[in-house]
């Protein structure tokens, strides 16, 4: 294994972490807003306050870690992606700001405002959509070099079926992941009503998720044949992913072992995500940028990796402590105790 | 939109985001330490007032942290979006502290979540206090790491540029550049100072607005004491910062002091105006600048005449420097006056007008932080990386920066107003008298 691969693996793993934890958070916001319309908000608001409020900042740091890390390991990405992504990423930042301030202003500030909850829910859906654009662009064909500067072709981007299928996938996957996790959480909290409701959402969103995921592979055959062909060579990973998907849905259907079901879902996305990433190798941006020609110098790479290992020694025990206190603590999950400042 | 426009709007957007972030970030660095001290004093003296003080500060802190986090995420991304060429170069040399900063964020965010949601969960109060230690460490180290990056922009080291290629890169030397010691120390200590005086301002304001509770008096006394210590430290380290500039960035010091000709025994100018390039109506302190720069009234101080015109920073930074230093001196004076007055039993420190002065200190220290940063950043112009890369070479070529600028301005306006409104409402709805009664906490010692 070379330094380039270590670097991209670390970043890809943290991006995966962000997608998983972020999806739970984004989806919860959407369900919350939706239930406001149907008058069931009491059920979900509690879960959001008990589970999501203490950890939203941690979720955000996963994203920060990814974009700081990618500039560190692959500084040339700043030139290509930085120049072209101004608009989509700026929208992403504004949406993230709406969510961050919701937690602070609404939950801690103890102020209820319907409009804000709707914005919070809507922002949760738009963030995956706006950030997933980056993945679409990385497939190539949307960036041209004009006078030595990369320029994004918006018309091409927004008329491409690939763009829209990735957007749809990001939305339905967000809702699916979130619903599965929240079902498990609500079940642990002993909240029957919420469990049933969320289980229904999970089953509803499982189907579009798997259909669009398949559809994207098909689109790729038109858009980027090289990548499409690469994906074929990784078929076992996608197969395992599919089997795990069936497992989750089956357990949900039978109303059993929600914890296991969530574990399988994480596995499903992990296999698909890493299979996709591996087949993307070695490109960061087709056809301009590979992990090799954009890589930083060896001195920096080694010091980043050393810092990363030291950082993990701090991070992992702290994360375990956090999860034990808020995710696996019976009294807390059930809402018997409230220790908020 | 030509590229000049892109450069211009990128500058404005960076200035806006950083100037906004820095308010919340400074509070984010300093307030955890203040909470820690208050809670510790409370446990030590077995005085519930201090514990409640810590608790109420922690509640307010949540709001400012949230805005700090979202604006920090914005500036973090904007650095790549608006200055891609700079980040490409910087990524090769100074990515290490930026990367380490994310671990500091993780550490802070995780333990802040735990700390906030575990009040009264432990039998032993000290255990709960212990959870705050990583928050304070994480916050201060965020400041340390990001300031190291900024120090590198002022004194780039740790690489060689041969025919436009970066060679001999050494990330450790890049981190420990000559600007780093004074800059990091000054930024961290002024953050503590700022937080102490903002909290003092709040306590004084409550006392003015009719609540004569001993709780507020204790809060005021504690924060003024801390404020004095950190204000003196800030001034001392500020003096070292000036000496650093004299040695490594003489053009910044010369522009800040309107020191045009290199000479020995240079005088220090305060205030004044420029008429045809000549300072007028300024207060002159003979030998002042030589002492400030080299601790020696006879020493030679390099003037702007040593630099080509297109490498001289704008001269208005003189006022920024004056504002910062005046506020620093004024706060030392005010805090010392208060503490001596309290000890000697002077009446004037308990009067309304004196309390108004303390309230005014809150906005003033924030102004000092802002002018300090503007001095440091504008004083580096036209360079983004001193003597390596100019600002206009670093900027994006995107044509949409102006629209984004408007969007972000709107966002910060909403966040700024929102955080003030929510904070006010939070504490108005739950006044300290009521909370003390509910918690049966009317015990506690005297002010000290
Ligand atoms: C409450 C805030 C505050 C106060 C009271 C002071 N400063 Fe300051 N100063 C800062 C807040 C600050 C800062 C915001 O933290 C800066 C901006 C960039 C930096 O490194 O620190 C800064 C920068 C800064 C610089 C420029 C450093 C550089 O560009 O590398 C100098 C020379 C001083 N300060 C000197 C002083 C002196 C002599 C003070 C005497 C009282 C003083 N400061 C008070
Ligand atoms: C990682 C550290 C930093 C980077 C990469 C950075 C980058 C930049 C850039 C690219 C500019 C534009 C130059 C210009 O406008 O002429 C700038 C200016 C500025 N920065 Fe920094 N900055 C850093 C740290 C800070 C910090 C911590 C602050 C504090 C708030 C700050 C405040 C400012 C201000 C006020 C300006 C405007 C200067 C002007 O008018 O030219 N910067 N900075
Ligand atoms: C170019 C300059 C800067 C950049 C790129 C930057 C970046 C960031 C980012 C990405 C975050 C969000 C972290 C999260 O998600 O938890 C953040 C928050 C924070 N920043 Fe900044 N920052 C800059 C300047 C500063 C300065 C000058 C200070 C201190 C003096 C500072 C102190 C903090 C602190 C303490 C937080 C945590 C949030 C809080 O407690 O308010 N930052 N910053």
Coordinates of C-alpha atoms in Angstrom, one line a residue, chain B:
Chain B
X1 CA -17.0 39.7 -14.4
X2 CA -13.3 40.3 -14.9
X3 CA -10.9 38.8 -12.5
X4 CA -10.4 42.0 -10.6
X5 CA -14.0 41.8 -9.6
X6 CA -13.5 38.2 -8.5
X7 CA -10.5 39.3 -6.4
X8 CA -12.4 42.2 -4.9
X9 CA -15.5 40.3 -4.0
X10 CA -13.5 37.4 -2.6
X11 CA -11.7 39.8 -0.4
X12 CA -14.9 41.4 0.9
X13 CA -16.4 38.0 1.5
X14 CA -13.4 36.7 3.4
X15 CA -13.3 39.9 5.4
X16 CA -16.9 39.5 6.2
X17 CA -16.9 35.9 7.2
X18 CA -13.7 36.2 9.3
X19 CA -14.8 39.3 11.0
X20 CA -18.1 37.6 11.9
X21 CA -16.5 34.3 12.9
X22 CA -13.9 35.9 15.0
X23 CA -16.5 37.3 17.4
X24 CA -18.0 33.9 18.1
X25 CA -14.7 32.1 17.9
X26 CA -13.1 34.4 20.5
X27 CA -16.0 33.8 22.9
X28 CA -15.7 30.1 22.1
X29 CA -12.0 30.0 23.1
X30 CA -12.4 32.1 26.3
X31 CA -15.7 31.2 27.9
X32 CA -15.0 27.5 28.6
X33 CA -12.1 28.6 30.7
X34 CA -14.3 31.1 32.6
X35 CA -17.0 28.4 33.2
X36 CA -14.3 26.1 34.4
X37 CA -13.0 28.6 36.9
X38 CA -16.4 29.6 38.2
X39 CA -17.4 26.0 38.7
X40 CA -14.1 25.2 40.4
X41 CA -14.5 28.2 42.7
X42 CA -18.0 27.0 43.5
X43 CA -16.9 23.5 44.4
X44 CA -13.9 24.8 46.4
X45 CA -16.0 27.3 48.4
X46 CA -19.1 25.1 48.4
X47 CA -20.9 28.2 47.1
X48 CA -23.9 27.3 44.9
X49 CA -23.9 30.8 43.4
X50 CA -20.7 30.1 41.4
X51 CA -22.0 26.8 40.3
X52 CA -25.2 28.3 39.0
X53 CA -23.0 31.0 37.4
X54 CA -21.1 28.3 35.5
X55 CA -24.4 26.6 34.6
X56 CA -25.9 29.8 33.2
X57 CA -22.8 30.7 31.3
X58 CA -22.7 27.2 29.8
X59 CA -26.3 27.6 28.5
X60 CA -25.5 30.9 26.8
X61 CA -22.3 29.4 25.5
X62 CA -24.3 26.8 23.5
X63 CA -25.8 29.5 21.4
X64 CA -22.5 31.2 20.6
X65 CA -20.8 27.9 19.9
X66 CA -23.4 27.0 17.4
X67 CA -22.9 30.2 15.5
X68 CA -19.1 29.7 15.8
X69 CA -19.4 26.2 14.3
X70 CA -21.5 27.2 11.3
X71 CA -19.4 30.3 10.5
X72 CA -16.2 28.3 11.0
X73 CA -17.4 25.7 8.6
X74 CA -18.2 28.5 6.2
X75 CA -14.7 30.0 6.4
X76 CA -13.1 26.6 6.2
X77 CA -14.8 25.9 2.9
X78 CA -14.5 29.4 1.6
X79 CA -10.7 29.3 1.9
X80 CA -10.7 26.7 -0.8
X81 CA -13.6 28.2 -2.8
X82 CA -12.2 31.7 -2.9
X83 CA -8.5 31.3 -2.7
X84 CA -7.9 28.0 -4.6
X85 CA -4.4 28.9 -5.7
X86 CA -3.3 29.8 -2.2
X87 CA -4.8 26.7 -0.7
X88 CA -3.1 24.5 -3.3
X89 CA 0.3 26.0 -2.3
X90 CA -0.6 26.2 1.4
X91 CA -1.9 22.7 1.4
X92 CA 1.6 21.4 0.5
X93 CA 3.3 23.2 3.4
X94 CA 1.0 24.2 6.2
X95 CA -1.8 21.6 6.0
X96 CA -0.6 19.9 9.2
X97 CA -1.9 22.4 11.8
X98 CA -5.2 22.7 9.8
X99 CA -5.6 19.0 10.0
X100 CA -4.7 18.9 13.7
X101 CA -7.3 21.5 14.3
X102 CA -10.0 19.2 13.2
X103 CA -9.1 16.8 16.0
X104 CA -9.3 19.8 18.4
X105 CA -12.8 20.4 17.1
X106 CA -13.7 16.8 17.6
X107 CA -12.4 16.8 21.1
X108 CA -14.3 20.0 22.0
X109 CA -17.5 19.0 20.3
X110 CA -17.7 15.6 21.9
X111 CA -17.0 16.7 25.4
X112 CA -19.2 19.8 25.1
X113 CA -22.1 17.5 24.2
X114 CA -21.3 15.3 27.2
X115 CA -20.8 18.2 29.6
X116 CA -24.0 20.0 28.7
X117 CA -26.2 16.9 29.1
X118 CA -24.7 15.6 32.3
X119 CA -25.5 18.3 34.8
X120 CA -26.5 16.7 38.1
X121 CA -25.9 13.3 36.7
X122 CA -22.8 12.7 38.8
X123 CA -22.8 12.5 42.6
X124 CA -19.3 14.0 42.6
X125 CA -19.4 17.5 41.2
X126 CA -15.7 17.3 40.4
X127 CA -16.2 14.6 37.9
X128 CA -18.6 16.8 36.0
X129 CA -16.0 19.6 36.1
X130 CA -13.5 17.2 34.7
X131 CA -15.6 16.8 31.6
X132 CA -15.1 20.5 30.9
X133 CA -11.3 20.3 30.8
X134 CA -11.2 18.7 27.3
X135 CA -13.7 21.4 26.1
X136 CA -11.4 24.2 27.2
X137 CA -8.3 22.5 25.9
X138 CA -10.0 21.7 22.5
X139 CA -11.2 25.3 22.1
X140 CA -7.8 26.8 23.0
X141 CA -6.0 24.5 20.7
X142 CA -8.4 25.3 17.8
X143 CA -7.2 28.8 18.2
X144 CA -3.5 27.7 18.5
X145 CA -3.6 25.7 15.3
X146 CA -5.5 28.2 13.2
X147 CA -3.3 31.0 14.4
X148 CA -0.2 28.9 13.4
X149 CA -1.6 28.9 9.9
X150 CA -2.1 32.6 10.0
X151 CA 1.5 33.1 11.4
X152 CA 2.8 31.1 8.4
X153 CA 1.1 33.5 6.0
X154 CA 3.0 36.3 7.7
X155 CA 6.4 34.5 7.9
X156 CA 6.4 31.6 5.5
X157 CA 9.1 29.1 6.3
X158 CA 9.8 25.4 5.9
X159 CA 10.2 25.1 2.1
X160 CA 12.2 26.5 -0.8
X161 CA 10.9 27.8 -4.0
X162 CA 13.1 26.7 -7.0
X163 CA 11.7 27.7 -10.4
X164 CA 8.2 27.8 -9.1
X165 CA 8.5 24.3 -7.6
X166 CA 8.2 23.6 -3.9
X167 CA 11.2 21.7 -2.6
X168 CA 12.7 20.7 0.8
X169 CA 9.3 20.9 2.5
X170 CA 9.4 20.6 6.3
X171 CA 6.0 20.9 7.9
X172 CA 7.4 21.2 11.4
X173 CA 9.6 24.2 10.5
X174 CA 6.6 25.7 8.7
X175 CA 4.6 25.4 11.9
X176 CA 7.2 26.9 14.2
X177 CA 7.8 29.9 12.1
X178 CA 9.1 33.2 13.7
X179 CA 5.6 34.8 13.8
X180 CA 4.1 31.8 15.7
X181 CA 5.1 32.3 19.3
X182 CA 3.9 35.9 19.8
X183 CA 0.9 35.5 17.5
X184 CA -0.4 32.4 19.2
X185 CA 0.2 33.7 22.7
X186 CA -1.4 37.1 21.9
X187 CA -4.5 35.5 20.2
X188 CA -5.2 33.0 23.0
X189 CA -4.6 35.4 25.9
X190 CA -6.7 38.2 24.3
X191 CA -9.5 35.7 23.8
X192 CA -9.5 35.0 27.5
X193 CA -9.4 38.7 28.2
X194 CA -12.3 39.4 25.9
X195 CA -14.5 36.7 27.4
X196 CA -13.8 37.8 30.9
X197 CA -14.8 41.4 30.1
X198 CA -17.9 40.4 28.1
X199 CA -19.1 38.4 31.0
X200 CA -18.2 41.3 33.4
X201 CA -20.3 43.6 31.2
X202 CA -23.3 41.3 31.4
X203 CA -23.0 41.1 35.2
X204 CA -22.7 44.9 35.5
X205 CA -25.7 45.3 33.2
X206 CA -27.8 43.1 35.4
X207 CA -26.8 45.2 38.4
X208 CA -27.7 48.3 36.6
X209 CA -31.1 46.9 35.6
X210 CA -32.3 46.7 39.1
X211 CA -31.2 43.2 40.2
X212 CA -29.1 43.8 43.2
X213 CA -28.5 40.2 43.9
X214 CA -25.2 39.1 45.4
X215 CA -25.0 36.6 42.6
X216 CA -24.3 39.3 40.1
X217 CA -21.8 41.0 42.4
X218 CA -19.9 37.8 42.7
X219 CA -19.9 37.3 38.9
X220 CA -18.7 40.8 38.4
X221 CA -15.9 40.5 40.9
X222 CA -14.6 37.2 39.6
X223 CA -14.6 38.3 35.9
X224 CA -13.0 41.7 36.6
X225 CA -10.2 39.9 38.5
X226 CA -9.6 37.5 35.7
X227 CA -10.0 40.3 33.2
X228 CA -7.2 42.3 34.9
X229 CA -4.8 39.4 34.8
X230 CA -5.4 38.6 31.2
X231 CA -5.4 42.3 30.1
X232 CA -2.0 42.8 31.6
X233 CA -0.7 39.6 30.0
X234 CA -2.2 40.8 26.6
X235 CA -0.4 44.1 26.8
X236 CA 2.9 42.5 27.6
X237 CA 2.6 39.9 24.8
X238 CA 1.4 42.7 22.5
X239 CA 4.6 44.5 23.2
X240 CA 6.5 41.3 22.1
X241 CA 4.4 41.2 19.0
X242 CA 5.6 44.7 18.1
X243 CA 9.2 43.5 18.6
X244 CA 8.5 40.6 16.3
X245 CA 7.2 42.9 13.7
X246 CA 10.2 45.2 13.9
X247 CA 12.5 42.2 13.3
X248 CA 10.6 40.2 10.7
X249 CA 7.8 42.4 9.2
X250 CA 9.2 46.0 9.5
X251 CA 6.8 47.2 6.7
X252 CA 3.8 46.4 8.8
X253 CA 5.1 48.1 11.9
X254 CA 6.2 51.1 9.9
X255 CA 2.8 51.5 8.2
X256 CA 1.1 51.1 11.6
X257 CA 3.3 53.8 13.1
X258 CA 3.5 56.1 10.1
X259 CA 7.2 55.7 10.3
X260 CA 8.4 56.8 6.9
X261 CA 12.1 57.3 7.2
X262 CA 14.5 54.7 8.7
X263 CA 16.2 56.4 11.6
X264 CA 17.7 56.0 15.1
X265 CA 15.8 57.2 18.2
X266 CA 12.5 57.1 16.4
X267 CA 9.5 58.8 18.0
X268 CA 6.1 57.2 18.5
X269 CA 3.1 58.8 16.9
X270 CA -0.4 58.5 18.4
X271 CA -3.5 59.5 16.4
X272 CA -3.1 62.4 14.0
X273 CA -4.0 62.8 10.3
X274 CA -2.1 62.5 7.1
X275 CA -1.8 65.7 5.1
X276 CA 0.1 65.3 1.8
X277 CA 1.8 62.2 3.2
X278 CA 2.9 64.1 6.3
X279 CA 1.5 63.2 9.8
X280 CA -0.2 66.2 11.4
X281 CA -1.7 66.8 14.9
X282 CA -0.2 63.6 16.1
X283 CA 0.9 63.2 19.7
X284 CA 4.6 62.5 19.7
X285 CA 6.4 60.3 22.2
X286 CA 10.1 60.9 21.8
X287 CA 12.1 57.7 21.4
X288 CA 8.8 55.7 21.9
X289 CA 9.0 53.7 18.7
X290 CA 12.6 52.7 19.2
X291 CA 11.8 51.5 22.7
X292 CA 8.7 49.7 21.5
X293 CA 10.6 48.0 18.7
X294 CA 13.9 47.2 20.3
X295 CA 13.8 48.1 24.0
X296 CA 16.5 50.7 23.3
X297 CA 15.8 54.5 22.8
X298 CA 18.7 54.8 20.4
X299 CA 17.9 51.8 18.2
X300 CA 17.4 52.2 14.5
X301 CA 13.8 51.4 13.2
X302 CA 13.3 50.6 9.6
X303 CA 10.8 52.9 7.8
X304 CA 8.6 52.5 4.8
X305 CA 11.3 54.1 2.6
X306 CA 13.0 50.7 2.5
X307 CA 10.1 49.2 0.6
X308 CA 8.8 49.7 -3.0
X309 CA 5.5 51.5 -3.1
X310 CA 3.6 48.6 -4.4
X311 CA 4.6 46.5 -1.4
X312 CA 3.6 49.0 1.3
X313 CA 0.5 48.2 3.3
X314 CA -2.4 50.8 3.5
X315 CA -1.7 53.5 6.0
X316 CA -5.0 53.5 7.7
X317 CA -3.9 50.6 9.8
X318 CA -2.3 53.2 12.1
X319 CA -5.8 53.9 13.5
X320 CA -6.5 50.2 13.9
X321 CA -3.3 49.9 15.9
X322 CA -4.2 52.9 18.1
X323 CA -7.7 51.6 18.8
X324 CA -6.4 48.2 19.9
X325 CA -3.7 49.6 22.1
X326 CA -5.9 52.3 23.7
X327 CA -8.6 49.8 24.5
X328 CA -6.0 47.4 25.9
X329 CA -4.6 50.1 28.2
X330 CA -8.0 51.4 29.2
X331 CA -9.2 48.0 30.2
X332 CA -6.2 47.4 32.4
X333 CA -6.9 50.8 34.1
X334 CA -10.6 50.1 34.5
X335 CA -10.1 46.7 36.0
X336 CA -7.4 47.8 38.3
X337 CA -9.5 50.8 39.5
X338 CA -12.4 48.5 40.2
X339 CA -10.4 46.0 42.2
X340 CA -8.4 48.5 44.2
X341 CA -11.7 50.4 44.8
X342 CA -13.4 47.3 46.0
X343 CA -10.6 46.5 48.4
X344 CA -10.3 50.0 49.8
X345 CA -14.1 50.4 49.9
X346 CA -14.3 53.4 47.5
X347 CA -17.8 54.5 46.8
X348 CA -17.2 55.3 43.1
X349 CA -16.8 51.7 42.0
X350 CA -20.4 51.0 43.1
X351 CA -22.0 53.9 41.3
X352 CA -24.1 53.5 38.2
X353 CA -21.7 55.5 36.0
X354 CA -18.8 53.2 36.9
X355 CA -21.0 50.2 36.1
X356 CA -21.9 51.7 32.7
X357 CA -18.1 52.0 32.0
X358 CA -17.8 48.2 32.7
X359 CA -20.8 47.5 30.4
X360 CA -19.1 49.6 27.7
X361 CA -16.0 47.5 28.1
X362 CA -17.8 44.5 26.5
X363 CA -18.2 46.1 23.1
X364 CA -14.9 47.7 23.4
X365 CA -12.9 44.5 23.7
X366 CA -14.7 43.1 20.8
X367 CA -13.7 46.2 18.8
X368 CA -10.1 45.6 20.0
X369 CA -10.2 42.0 18.6
X370 CA -11.6 43.2 15.3
X371 CA -9.1 46.0 14.9
X372 CA -6.2 43.7 15.9
X373 CA -7.1 41.3 13.2
X374 CA -7.7 43.9 10.6
X375 CA -4.3 45.4 11.5
X376 CA -2.6 42.1 11.2
X377 CA -4.3 41.1 7.9
X378 CA -4.4 44.4 6.1
X379 CA -0.9 45.1 7.3
X380 CA 0.3 42.0 5.4
X381 CA -1.1 43.5 2.1
X382 CA -0.4 43.1 -0.8
X383 CA 0.7 39.6 0.1
X384 CA -1.4 36.6 1.0
X385 CA 1.9 34.7 1.7
X386 CA 4.5 37.3 2.5
X387 CA 7.0 37.7 -0.4
X388 CA 5.7 34.5 -2.0
X389 CA 2.2 35.1 -3.3
X390 CA 0.1 38.2 -3.8
X391 CA -3.6 38.3 -3.0
X392 CA -4.6 38.9 -6.6
X393 CA -2.7 35.8 -7.7
X394 CA -4.5 33.6 -5.1
X395 CA -8.1 34.3 -5.9
X396 CA -10.7 32.3 -7.7
X397 CA -11.6 33.0 -11.3
X398 CA -15.3 32.2 -10.6
X399 CA -17.8 34.8 -11.8
X400 CA -20.4 34.4 -9.1
X401 CA -18.6 35.6 -6.0
X402 CA -20.7 38.8 -5.8
X403 CA -24.0 36.9 -5.6
X404 CA -22.5 34.6 -2.9
X405 CA -21.4 37.7 -1.0
X406 CA -24.9 39.0 -0.8
X407 CA -26.2 35.6 0.3
X408 CA -23.7 35.3 3.1
X409 CA -24.2 38.8 4.2
X410 CA -27.9 38.0 4.7
X411 CA -27.0 34.8 6.5
X412 CA -24.7 36.5 9.0
X413 CA -27.3 39.2 9.6
X414 CA -29.9 36.6 10.5
X415 CA -27.5 34.6 12.6
X416 CA -26.2 37.7 14.4
X417 CA -29.7 39.0 15.2
X418 CA -31.0 35.5 16.0
X419 CA -28.2 34.7 18.5
X420 CA -28.8 38.0 20.3
X421 CA -32.6 37.6 20.4
X422 CA -32.4 34.0 21.6
X423 CA -29.8 34.7 24.3
X424 CA -31.8 37.6 25.7
X425 CA -35.0 35.6 25.7
X426 CA -33.3 32.6 27.3
X427 CA -32.2 34.6 30.3
X428 CA -35.2 36.9 30.6
X429 CA -37.6 34.0 30.8
X430 CA -35.6 32.4 33.5
X431 CA -34.1 35.1 35.8
X432 CA -31.5 34.1 38.2
X433 CA -33.6 34.9 41.3
X434 CA -36.3 32.4 40.3
X435 CA -33.8 29.8 39.5
X436 CA -32.0 30.2 42.8
X437 CA -35.3 29.9 44.6
X438 CA -36.3 26.8 42.7
X439 CA -33.1 25.1 43.5
X440 CA -33.1 26.2 47.1
X441 CA -29.8 27.7 46.7
X442 CA -30.0 30.8 48.8
X443 CA -26.9 29.9 50.6
X444 CA -23.4 31.0 49.7
X445 CA -20.7 33.2 50.9
X446 CA -19.9 36.9 50.4
X447 CA -18.4 38.6 47.4
X448 CA -14.7 38.1 47.1

